Amino acid sequence: MSREKVNYLFSGGTVVVMDDSRRLIENGAVAVKDDKIVGVGPAAELQSRYEAAEVIDFTGKALMPGFINAHTHVPMTLLRGLADDLRLDVWLMGYMMPVEREFVNPEFVRLGTKIACAEMIKGGTTCFADMYYFENEIAQATAEAGMRGVLAQSIMKFPTPDAASYEDGLANCREFIQRWKGHPLIVPAVGPHAPYTCPPEILKACSALAQEFDVPLHIHIAETALEVENSRKENGMPVVPWVKRQNILDAKVIAAHCVHIDEGEMRTLQHAGAGIAHNPTSNLKLASGVAPVPLMLQVGVNVGIGTDGPASNNDLDMFEETRLAALLAKGFTGDPTALPAREALALATIGSARALHISDITGSLEEGKRADFIVVDLQPMHNTPRFSRDPEAIYSQLVYVAKSTDVQHVICNGEWLLRDRQLLKLDEQDLARQATEVAEKIDRFLVAREGNVVRKLLALGGLNQEESFEVQVKAQLEDLGRVEAVLKDSSLFKITKTSHYRQYDTYFAFGDQHVEQLRLREDIYLDEEGRPTPRSRFRLTLIGAASEREFPRSVILNRSRLTATPDQSLRFYREYLNPLEERELVKLRRRNRFSYKGTDFAINIDQMLTPAQPDYFLEIKSRTWSKRDAEKKAGLIAEILDLLGISDDQLIQEGYNVLVTR
Amino acid sequence: MSREKVNYLFSGGTVVVMDDSRRLIENGAVAVKDDKIVGVGPAAELQSRYEAAEVIDFTGKALMPGFINAHTHVPMTLLRGLADDLRLDVWLMGYMMPVEREFVNPEFVRLGTKIACAEMIKGGTTCFADMYYFENEIAQATAEAGMRGVLAQSIMKFPTPDAASYEDGLANCREFIQRWKGHPLIVPAVGPHAPYTCPPEILKACSALAQEFDVPLHIHIAETALEVENSRKENGMPVVPWVKRQNILDAKVIAAHCVHIDEGEMRTLQHAGAGIAHNPTSNLKLASGVAPVPLMLQVGVNVGIGTDGPASNNDLDMFEETRLAALLAKGFTGDPTALPAREALALATIGSARALHISDITGSLEEGKRADFIVVDLQPMHNTPRFSRDPEAIYSQLVYVAKSTDVQHVICNGEWLLRDRQLLKLDEQDLARQATEVAEKIDRFLVAREGNVVRKLLALGGLNQEESFEVQVKAQLEDLGRVEAVLKDSSLFKITKTSHYRQYDTYFAFGDQHVEQLRLREDIYLDEEGRPTPRSRFRLTLIGAASEREFPRSVILNRSRLTATPDQSLRFYREYLNPLEERELVKLRRRNRFSYKGTDFAINIDQMLTPAQPDYFLEIKSRTWSKRDAEKKAGLIAEILDLLGISDDQLIQEGYNVLVTR
């Protein structure tokens, strides 16, 4: 009787199957042919069934499914340890976003991914779910590293390093899916960043795209209590029902975090077949809280475990993450039997596979599934002794004691990625050298902006990012009367609101190429007769360097624009920020909000007091996060200028603040 | 100019000093002479000042104080992974205590300590605070391993593997202190286990002993909410004021856990100069909760970090423990800036040293302190890249990313313990081999009692350990009238309470040498006329095999005795526990509690109904946790027998249950 030929037979140790029965096989074996597991059972039985090109003895060790990291942003390995122990806004807007804007490009993303893959493989992870920019490069690097990935191209309303608008992001994502769909290692996915960065239009478009190609949709959900509070305030409901209304749950959802969802929301996710990625380290480190995992499991949602990005963890160690998940479940329920080791390990393997919608191909050691598994040494001193009375004690060893450095072999898709702790497809030294070069550049960039205004403002907190496309036109007015008469013609314009105020603008400049200027603006509202009222408004706006596109008779600016309600005096900001230059403008402004052909605009009619100017000025403005919408508005502005009788030579290109130094 | 001769100069990397100013020295150096640090500073400066017998280059690495594990039970390495994910009572009374009773002896303790030392040294720990049995053996093994230890001999009211009574425990402890006081590596300490296992008399004696020798006192404080609740119920106050009243805070206290203390209690501890050992993993794993560390630090208490015993963790990894402390502080306060990496690392080094009252000799890299430090490699893939903009980023690397396996060298008291990850004073292979032998014996023991009654009862929960010395005498009564008459003589006896009931005893036997029998007892109270009242009591008592000492005319039994209020029917227990034998006794009992010469006793006068016996029986009983008290009571019982006119030939030695099979 001839035996079936296979590539590898792993034989002799404990096989931790992670099927529904949580089968354990002492003196077990696993047979691998090409990319698949063809046999799982007692060693003696498999030895008689298969003729292996190579037999690998793993006596005294455990063979288990590779860990599946259910939520991360792998290129952020290159940002780990850059800035820690900070408030979320300071960390994100003061460090992550500025550095990402400056450094994230295809090369950065490829290198960061390879470093992440090296770390993950050495730590026993065979598959991960990512969401970042330039996901195509991440897919390329992941496939080269031999790892499995469910990779989502990020989409959001703000400009990102790889997309000037959400439409560009969506187009990138479609192209990305078309390129990778059907790849043996890569599952492409759609990555609408979060409900608070993606308005309904974007969420709906993302869901439609994911459904069109039957690929997963990866999104951050209810990470912080503030997010839920804002959702209730703005949408009248918590996050899960809100995204359901935007069709998100019609796609195969991977919902990262879900720290602040209630039982009803869990039921909604369960009903939709959505998966949850639990990220305990990141949620503690950023003080977001602890996700109610035992309740999620009781409700029956598919829960997996993830590390989140290495900039908020600060590593990609699934042993640590699984242990922390097991510990927190106990500490938070007050029940030491909550999420026992066996079930914690299940979450990090088959649980993650289910949450990522790929449990048909990976997550457990079952015949026909891809050969994605690891061998863990259970004999180091820190894991001594081993008790055999209760076979399930191996789960306790793997979860509470084993370390990522105990991983001896890693096989993914039937290929060796790590053998006797040696990486076979990646060159650690070379990656480390390249990483050092990137780190040095980032260091130089950050050192150069030390004392920088963004950083200092962020340290104060409370900054908000505004919509990013600004469509605007400015003109010098020779005939104010004519403009005012036209504006009163209600067959053309519908004025919705008019305000009149004296506006004091103080511009700080810092000689920093990354911040054009900071404007402190105080508006004193005036009554009908132009007398000051007790009403005033104080605002601080950080205006980034813009990328400009001129349109016929108007201009579209795309730039970072952060606003804050300042709670300090002008003097404080002056002393605290120490600007290189300071300019002041005072003007009387009449602001009209109006609707033209169903689109909202603002028109400002300004009289400059300091420095005094003989003419009036007119400004037409609108903001949006959609490039297409910006283009449409630019067209409407050209029509409005015609109606107002403003000619091209009246238009001025620069901001008012240049008047000061003219 | 000649340079001072030293043994070692470590030079070239970053020195993490952990002094009050949290000094960091890039391209730094540390000079070691004999057991002490003689120089800490820039490499160039120290190279010109010292001539070293050996220069060790640690470029690209961090040199920091060794971790100090502020609370553990090191020999429990031999019990790790034995039983996990269980309720505290099941874990403790179903597994830890029975196995400890059977296996803990000097050899066990020595081996367990050496395994712990091997693991701790490889993980960068140079010092630990222990509390266990046979502490003398632990001290011997620790000194041989070259580690520093603050080692407390356990004392409690129950018999322990090394002391039949608390008086023996106290005597052992005194001897232990006398033997080790002044040793270069070992600081002996007094270890009253906890306020709930040590009545006031023991606590006071322990405090006096610690003060007499000026050694630390190590105690578990407020580990669970239940402990605090019980303290309030029984003592009318929470735990800290209660132990203060027992003079505990007059000693140099190391208070382990303190999960459930309030701000006032923190102030009390701070005022007393007590240290707290924070054990985040164990507290989560056993579902005790999370200690309010940020508030403790705000109040100014000395807080250190410990792993607790490896049976409840399940390892001795101070990197994991420090990281978890840093993460939990954030997750629980909702403030991501709480306990930043730098301060978390400080807790695990100089903080622990202060909490253990040894910061004069270790915990930071300062001239004159003992040379206790480690070198950590910061260049593995999982810790790549490294940013140099903010020098303090090294704390984030050490706390959030570095692993115990990144420890390259360990020096303690000026001696090499680990060099290039090789243990120099311990033989890992040999220790692992011995550990396997012990594990196999424990496995056999537990397998043999599989299906055992203790285990099954424990699975139901609610068992209580009773006081352990039982002084008793039983007699067959020929003349009931005479006994009753004497008892009524109030010049001799002061009867405090009389009850009358019909008692139904069901004895289950299991053929298990570790449980003599289980008794289910139902008492139906009777009124004056001997008619049943609606009042009844149902109790379940697990009576362990006793070690017996006969005294003139009485007997002292020392045995484990667990009681529970059963909430199931007799039928349930019969079916659930499946006893090998079952016997039933029914008797009428008149129970008198009385005081004789100021000491309390119970006297039972029994009439056996089933199996019917012609005579009455008399039983005199008392329980205590003090051996000396038991001996005193045995003497008094002899006097009482004389007064009652009971002769030696009336005494019976066996329990009533033997009547059934007679």
mmCIF file with all atom_site columns, N, CA, C and O in Angstrom, chain B residues 37-72:
data_model
loop_
_atom_site.group_PDB
_atom_site.id
_atom_site.type_symbol
_atom_site.label_atom_id
_atom_site.label_alt_id
_atom_site.label_comp_id
_atom_site.label_asym_id
_atom_site.label_entity_id
_atom_site.label_seq_id
_atom_site.pdbx_PDB_ins_code
_atom_site.Cartn_x
_atom_site.Cartn_y
_atom_site.Cartn_z
_atom_site.occupancy
_atom_site.B_iso_or_equiv
_atom_site.pdbx_formal_charge
_atom_site.auth_seq_id
_atom_site.auth_comp_id
_atom_site.auth_asym_id
_atom_site.auth_atom_id
_atom_site.pdbx_PDB_model_num
ATOM 1   N N  . ILE B 1 37 ? 29.254 50.187 42.895 1.00 0.00 ? 37 ILE B N  1
ATOM 2   C CA . ILE B 1 37 ? 29.400 51.140 41.793 1.00 0.00 ? 37 ILE B CA 1
ATOM 3   C C  . ILE B 1 37 ? 30.294 52.257 42.318 1.00 0.00 ? 37 ILE B C  1
ATOM 4   O O  . ILE B 1 37 ? 29.987 52.864 43.343 1.00 0.00 ? 37 ILE B O  1
ATOM 5   N N  . VAL B 1 38 ? 31.423 52.507 41.624 1.00 0.00 ? 38 VAL B N  1
ATOM 6   C CA . VAL B 1 38 ? 32.301 53.588 42.093 1.00 0.00 ? 38 VAL B CA 1
ATOM 7   C C  . VAL B 1 38 ? 32.254 54.800 41.173 1.00 0.00 ? 38 VAL B C  1
ATOM 8   O O  . VAL B 1 38 ? 32.674 55.885 41.566 1.00 0.00 ? 38 VAL B O  1
ATOM 9   N N  . GLY B 1 39 ? 31.747 54.601 39.950 1.00 0.00 ? 39 GLY B N  1
ATOM 10  C CA . GLY B 1 39 ? 31.659 55.756 39.056 1.00 0.00 ? 39 GLY B CA 1
ATOM 11  C C  . GLY B 1 39 ? 30.529 55.600 38.062 1.00 0.00 ? 39 GLY B C  1
ATOM 12  O O  . GLY B 1 39 ? 30.262 54.506 37.574 1.00 0.00 ? 39 GLY B O  1
ATOM 13  N N  . VAL B 1 40 ? 29.842 56.726 37.810 1.00 0.00 ? 40 VAL B N  1
ATOM 14  C CA . VAL B 1 40 ? 28.767 56.770 36.811 1.00 0.00 ? 40 VAL B CA 1
ATOM 15  C C  . VAL B 1 40 ? 28.920 58.093 36.083 1.00 0.00 ? 40 VAL B C  1
ATOM 16  O O  . VAL B 1 40 ? 28.958 59.140 36.721 1.00 0.00 ? 40 VAL B O  1
ATOM 17  N N  . GLY B 1 41 ? 29.065 58.070 34.764 1.00 0.00 ? 41 GLY B N  1
ATOM 18  C CA . GLY B 1 41 ? 29.225 59.331 34.045 1.00 0.00 ? 41 GLY B CA 1
ATOM 19  C C  . GLY B 1 41 ? 29.501 59.109 32.578 1.00 0.00 ? 41 GLY B C  1
ATOM 20  O O  . GLY B 1 41 ? 29.350 57.994 32.078 1.00 0.00 ? 41 GLY B O  1
ATOM 21  N N  . PRO B 1 42 ? 29.901 60.186 31.891 1.00 0.00 ? 42 PRO B N  1
ATOM 22  C CA . PRO B 1 42 ? 30.227 60.058 30.467 1.00 0.00 ? 42 PRO B CA 1
ATOM 23  C C  . PRO B 1 42 ? 31.405 59.094 30.288 1.00 0.00 ? 42 PRO B C  1
ATOM 24  O O  . PRO B 1 42 ? 32.323 59.064 31.110 1.00 0.00 ? 42 PRO B O  1
ATOM 25  N N  . ALA B 1 43 ? 31.383 58.322 29.199 1.00 0.00 ? 43 ALA B N  1
ATOM 26  C CA . ALA B 1 43 ? 32.400 57.298 28.972 1.00 0.00 ? 43 ALA B CA 1
ATOM 27  C C  . ALA B 1 43 ? 33.809 57.902 28.986 1.00 0.00 ? 43 ALA B C  1
ATOM 28  O O  . ALA B 1 43 ? 34.721 57.377 29.642 1.00 0.00 ? 43 ALA B O  1
ATOM 29  N N  . ALA B 1 44 ? 33.964 59.031 28.305 1.00 0.00 ? 44 ALA B N  1
ATOM 30  C CA . ALA B 1 44 ? 35.300 59.623 28.191 1.00 0.00 ? 44 ALA B CA 1
ATOM 31  C C  . ALA B 1 44 ? 35.851 59.968 29.580 1.00 0.00 ? 44 ALA B C  1
ATOM 32  O O  . ALA B 1 44 ? 37.003 59.683 29.898 1.00 0.00 ? 44 ALA B O  1
ATOM 33  N N  . GLU B 1 45 ? 34.987 60.526 30.392 1.00 0.00 ? 45 GLU B N  1
ATOM 34  C CA . GLU B 1 45 ? 35.403 60.946 31.733 1.00 0.00 ? 45 GLU B CA 1
ATOM 35  C C  . GLU B 1 45 ? 35.813 59.728 32.578 1.00 0.00 ? 45 GLU B C  1
ATOM 36  O O  . GLU B 1 45 ? 36.862 59.731 33.230 1.00 0.00 ? 45 GLU B O  1
ATOM 37  N N  . LEU B 1 46 ? 35.008 58.692 32.529 1.00 0.00 ? 46 LEU B N  1
ATOM 38  C CA . LEU B 1 46 ? 35.319 57.519 33.357 1.00 0.00 ? 46 LEU B CA 1
ATOM 39  C C  . LEU B 1 46 ? 36.533 56.770 32.841 1.00 0.00 ? 46 LEU B C  1
ATOM 40  O O  . LEU B 1 46 ? 37.304 56.203 33.631 1.00 0.00 ? 46 LEU B O  1
ATOM 41  N N  . GLN B 1 47 ? 36.707 56.786 31.519 1.00 0.00 ? 47 GLN B N  1
ATOM 42  C CA . GLN B 1 47 ? 37.892 56.118 30.965 1.00 0.00 ? 47 GLN B CA 1
ATOM 43  C C  . GLN B 1 47 ? 39.172 56.800 31.447 1.00 0.00 ? 47 GLN B C  1
ATOM 44  O O  . GLN B 1 47 ? 40.184 56.146 31.661 1.00 0.00 ? 47 GLN B O  1
ATOM 45  N N  . SER B 1 48 ? 39.103 58.114 31.641 1.00 0.00 ? 48 SER B N  1
ATOM 46  C CA . SER B 1 48 ? 40.314 58.815 32.086 1.00 0.00 ? 48 SER B CA 1
ATOM 47  C C  . SER B 1 48 ? 40.505 58.680 33.595 1.00 0.00 ? 48 SER B C  1
ATOM 48  O O  . SER B 1 48 ? 41.585 58.869 34.110 1.00 0.00 ? 48 SER B O  1
ATOM 49  N N  . ARG B 1 49 ? 39.418 58.336 34.291 1.00 0.00 ? 49 ARG B N  1
ATOM 50  C CA . ARG B 1 49 ? 39.508 58.265 35.748 1.00 0.00 ? 49 ARG B CA 1
ATOM 51  C C  . ARG B 1 49 ? 39.871 56.870 36.246 1.00 0.00 ? 49 ARG B C  1
ATOM 52  O O  . ARG B 1 49 ? 40.464 56.715 37.303 1.00 0.00 ? 49 ARG B O  1
ATOM 53  N N  . TYR B 1 50 ? 39.443 55.833 35.476 1.00 0.00 ? 50 TYR B N  1
ATOM 54  C CA . TYR B 1 50 ? 39.597 54.468 35.985 1.00 0.00 ? 50 TYR B CA 1
ATOM 55  C C  . TYR B 1 50 ? 40.420 53.581 35.071 1.00 0.00 ? 50 TYR B C  1
ATOM 56  O O  . TYR B 1 50 ? 40.338 53.678 33.853 1.00 0.00 ? 50 TYR B O  1
ATOM 57  N N  . GLU B 1 51 ? 41.176 52.703 35.696 1.00 0.00 ? 51 GLU B N  1
ATOM 58  C CA . GLU B 1 51 ? 41.874 51.664 34.957 1.00 0.00 ? 51 GLU B CA 1
ATOM 59  C C  . GLU B 1 51 ? 41.145 50.364 35.297 1.00 0.00 ? 51 GLU B C  1
ATOM 60  O O  . GLU B 1 51 ? 41.208 49.870 36.424 1.00 0.00 ? 51 GLU B O  1
ATOM 61  N N  . ALA B 1 52 ? 40.440 49.826 34.313 1.00 0.00 ? 52 ALA B N  1
ATOM 62  C CA . ALA B 1 52 ? 39.591 48.662 34.585 1.00 0.00 ? 52 ALA B CA 1
ATOM 63  C C  . ALA B 1 52 ? 40.288 47.373 34.190 1.00 0.00 ? 52 ALA B C  1
ATOM 64  O O  . ALA B 1 52 ? 40.956 47.307 33.155 1.00 0.00 ? 52 ALA B O  1
ATOM 65  N N  . ALA B 1 53 ? 40.142 46.344 35.035 1.00 0.00 ? 53 ALA B N  1
ATOM 66  C CA . ALA B 1 53 ? 40.662 45.025 34.686 1.00 0.00 ? 53 ALA B CA 1
ATOM 67  C C  . ALA B 1 53 ? 39.981 44.526 33.414 1.00 0.00 ? 53 ALA B C  1
ATOM 68  O O  . ALA B 1 53 ? 40.571 43.809 32.619 1.00 0.00 ? 53 ALA B O  1
ATOM 69  N N  . GLU B 1 54 ? 38.708 44.932 33.245 1.00 0.00 ? 54 GLU B N  1
ATOM 70  C CA . GLU B 1 54 ? 38.000 44.564 32.010 1.00 0.00 ? 54 GLU B CA 1
ATOM 71  C C  . GLU B 1 54 ? 37.065 45.683 31.599 1.00 0.00 ? 54 GLU B C  1
ATOM 72  O O  . GLU B 1 54 ? 36.337 46.225 32.429 1.00 0.00 ? 54 GLU B O  1
ATOM 73  N N  . VAL B 1 55 ? 37.100 46.022 30.307 1.00 0.00 ? 55 VAL B N  1
ATOM 74  C CA . VAL B 1 55 ? 36.180 47.031 29.782 1.00 0.00 ? 55 VAL B CA 1
ATOM 75  C C  . VAL B 1 55 ? 35.132 46.308 28.943 1.00 0.00 ? 55 VAL B C  1
ATOM 76  O O  . VAL B 1 55 ? 35.471 45.493 28.088 1.00 0.00 ? 55 VAL B O  1
ATOM 77  N N  . ILE B 1 56 ? 33.864 46.562 29.234 1.00 0.00 ? 56 ILE B N  1
ATOM 78  C CA . ILE B 1 56 ? 32.776 45.939 28.472 1.00 0.00 ? 56 ILE B CA 1
ATOM 79  C C  . ILE B 1 56 ? 32.064 47.031 27.680 1.00 0.00 ? 56 ILE B C  1
ATOM 80  O O  . ILE B 1 56 ? 31.526 47.975 28.255 1.00 0.00 ? 56 ILE B O  1
ATOM 81  N N  . ASP B 1 57 ? 32.074 46.876 26.375 1.00 0.00 ? 57 ASP B N  1
ATOM 82  C CA . ASP B 1 57 ? 31.443 47.858 25.490 1.00 0.00 ? 57 ASP B CA 1
ATOM 83  C C  . ASP B 1 57 ? 29.956 47.540 25.367 1.00 0.00 ? 57 ASP B C  1
ATOM 84  O O  . ASP B 1 57 ? 29.592 46.427 24.995 1.00 0.00 ? 57 ASP B O  1
ATOM 85  N N  . PHE B 1 58 ? 29.101 48.498 25.681 1.00 0.00 ? 58 PHE B N  1
ATOM 86  C CA . PHE B 1 58 ? 27.657 48.244 25.503 1.00 0.00 ? 58 PHE B CA 1
ATOM 87  C C  . PHE B 1 58 ? 27.002 49.259 24.568 1.00 0.00 ? 58 PHE B C  1
ATOM 88  O O  . PHE B 1 58 ? 25.824 49.603 24.698 1.00 0.00 ? 58 PHE B O  1
ATOM 89  N N  . THR B 1 59 ? 27.751 49.677 23.579 1.00 0.00 ? 59 THR B N  1
ATOM 90  C CA . THR B 1 59 ? 27.234 50.628 22.589 1.00 0.00 ? 59 THR B CA 1
ATOM 91  C C  . THR B 1 59 ? 25.937 50.106 21.954 1.00 0.00 ? 59 THR B C  1
ATOM 92  O O  . THR B 1 59 ? 25.828 48.920 21.652 1.00 0.00 ? 59 THR B O  1
ATOM 93  N N  . GLY B 1 60 ? 24.972 50.995 21.797 1.00 0.00 ? 60 GLY B N  1
ATOM 94  C CA . GLY B 1 60 ? 23.694 50.603 21.180 1.00 0.00 ? 60 GLY B CA 1
ATOM 95  C C  . GLY B 1 60 ? 22.763 49.905 22.159 1.00 0.00 ? 60 GLY B C  1
ATOM 96  O O  . GLY B 1 60 ? 21.706 49.409 21.776 1.00 0.00 ? 60 GLY B O  1
ATOM 97  N N  . LYS B 1 61 ? 23.180 49.863 23.430 1.00 0.00 ? 61 LYS B N  1
ATOM 98  C CA . LYS B 1 61 ? 22.359 49.179 24.419 1.00 0.00 ? 61 LYS B CA 1
ATOM 99  C C  . LYS B 1 61 ? 22.104 50.118 25.605 1.00 0.00 ? 61 LYS B C  1
ATOM 100 O O  . LYS B 1 61 ? 22.682 51.194 25.692 1.00 0.00 ? 61 LYS B O  1
ATOM 101 N N  . ALA B 1 62 ? 21.242 49.689 26.491 1.00 0.00 ? 62 ALA B N  1
ATOM 102 C CA . ALA B 1 62 ? 20.948 50.476 27.688 1.00 0.00 ? 62 ALA B CA 1
ATOM 103 C C  . ALA B 1 62 ? 21.490 49.742 28.906 1.00 0.00 ? 62 ALA B C  1
ATOM 104 O O  . ALA B 1 62 ? 21.345 48.520 29.021 1.00 0.00 ? 62 ALA B O  1
ATOM 105 N N  . LEU B 1 63 ? 22.099 50.472 29.809 1.00 0.00 ? 63 LEU B N  1
ATOM 106 C CA . LEU B 1 63 ? 22.520 49.913 31.099 1.00 0.00 ? 63 LEU B CA 1
ATOM 107 C C  . LEU B 1 63 ? 21.637 50.555 32.158 1.00 0.00 ? 63 LEU B C  1
ATOM 108 O O  . LEU B 1 63 ? 21.588 51.779 32.295 1.00 0.00 ? 63 LEU B O  1
ATOM 109 N N  . MET B 1 64 ? 20.902 49.737 32.871 1.00 0.00 ? 64 MET B N  1
ATOM 110 C CA . MET B 1 64 ? 19.927 50.262 33.848 1.00 0.00 ? 64 MET B CA 1
ATOM 111 C C  . MET B 1 64 ? 19.999 49.442 35.134 1.00 0.00 ? 64 MET B C  1
ATOM 112 O O  . MET B 1 64 ? 20.545 48.330 35.136 1.00 0.00 ? 64 MET B O  1
ATOM 113 N N  . PRO B 1 65 ? 19.438 49.962 36.241 1.00 0.00 ? 65 PRO B N  1
ATOM 114 C CA . PRO B 1 65 ? 19.409 49.167 37.473 1.00 0.00 ? 65 PRO B CA 1
ATOM 115 C C  . PRO B 1 65 ? 18.651 47.867 37.202 1.00 0.00 ? 65 PRO B C  1
ATOM 116 O O  . PRO B 1 65 ? 17.710 47.856 36.407 1.00 0.00 ? 65 PRO B O  1
ATOM 117 N N  . GLY B 1 66 ? 19.060 46.787 37.843 1.00 0.00 ? 66 GLY B N  1
ATOM 118 C CA . GLY B 1 66 ? 18.312 45.546 37.711 1.00 0.00 ? 66 GLY B CA 1
ATOM 119 C C  . GLY B 1 66 ? 16.882 45.750 38.208 1.00 0.00 ? 66 GLY B C  1
ATOM 120 O O  . GLY B 1 66 ? 16.631 46.563 39.107 1.00 0.00 ? 66 GLY B O  1
ATOM 121 N N  . PHE B 1 67 ? 15.950 45.013 37.616 1.00 0.00 ? 67 PHE B N  1
ATOM 122 C CA . PHE B 1 67 ? 14.582 45.079 38.117 1.00 0.00 ? 67 PHE B CA 1
ATOM 123 C C  . PHE B 1 67 ? 14.533 44.509 39.533 1.00 0.00 ? 67 PHE B C  1
ATOM 124 O O  . PHE B 1 67 ? 15.275 43.590 39.870 1.00 0.00 ? 67 PHE B O  1
ATOM 125 N N  . ILE B 1 68 ? 13.630 45.060 40.348 1.00 0.00 ? 68 ILE B N  1
ATOM 126 C CA . ILE B 1 68 ? 13.422 44.548 41.703 1.00 0.00 ? 68 ILE B CA 1
ATOM 127 C C  . ILE B 1 68 ? 11.968 44.097 41.810 1.00 0.00 ? 68 ILE B C  1
ATOM 128 O O  . ILE B 1 68 ? 11.048 44.911 41.747 1.00 0.00 ? 68 ILE B O  1
ATOM 129 N N  . ASN B 1 69 ? 11.795 42.811 41.927 1.00 0.00 ? 69 ASN B N  1
ATOM 130 C CA . ASN B 1 69 ? 10.470 42.200 42.003 1.00 0.00 ? 69 ASN B CA 1
ATOM 131 C C  . ASN B 1 69 ? 9.985  42.314 43.456 1.00 0.00 ? 69 ASN B C  1
ATOM 132 O O  . ASN B 1 69 ? 10.458 41.598 44.340 1.00 0.00 ? 69 ASN B O  1
ATOM 133 N N  . ALA B 1 70 ? 9.020  43.200 43.682 1.00 0.00 ? 70 ALA B N  1
ATOM 134 C CA . ALA B 1 70 ? 8.690  43.600 45.053 1.00 0.00 ? 70 ALA B CA 1
ATOM 135 C C  . ALA B 1 70 ? 7.782  42.634 45.811 1.00 0.00 ? 70 ALA B C  1
ATOM 136 O O  . ALA B 1 70 ? 7.537  42.831 46.998 1.00 0.00 ? 70 ALA B O  1
ATOM 137 N N  . HIS B 1 71 ? 7.271  41.623 45.132 1.00 0.00 ? 71 HIS B N  1
ATOM 138 C CA . HIS B 1 71 ? 6.435  40.654 45.846 1.00 0.00 ? 71 HIS B CA 1
ATOM 139 C C  . HIS B 1 71 ? 6.302  39.374 45.038 1.00 0.00 ? 71 HIS B C  1
ATOM 140 O O  . HIS B 1 71 ? 5.801  39.403 43.911 1.00 0.00 ? 71 HIS B O  1
ATOM 141 N N  . THR B 1 72 ? 6.757  38.273 45.624 1.00 0.00 ? 72 THR B N  1
ATOM 142 C CA . THR B 1 72 ? 6.599  36.997 44.941 1.00 0.00 ? 72 THR B CA 1
ATOM 143 C C  . THR B 1 72 ? 6.699  35.853 45.945 1.00 0.00 ? 72 THR B C  1
ATOM 144 O O  . THR B 1 72 ? 6.885  36.078 47.155 1.00 0.00 ? 72 THR B O  1
#
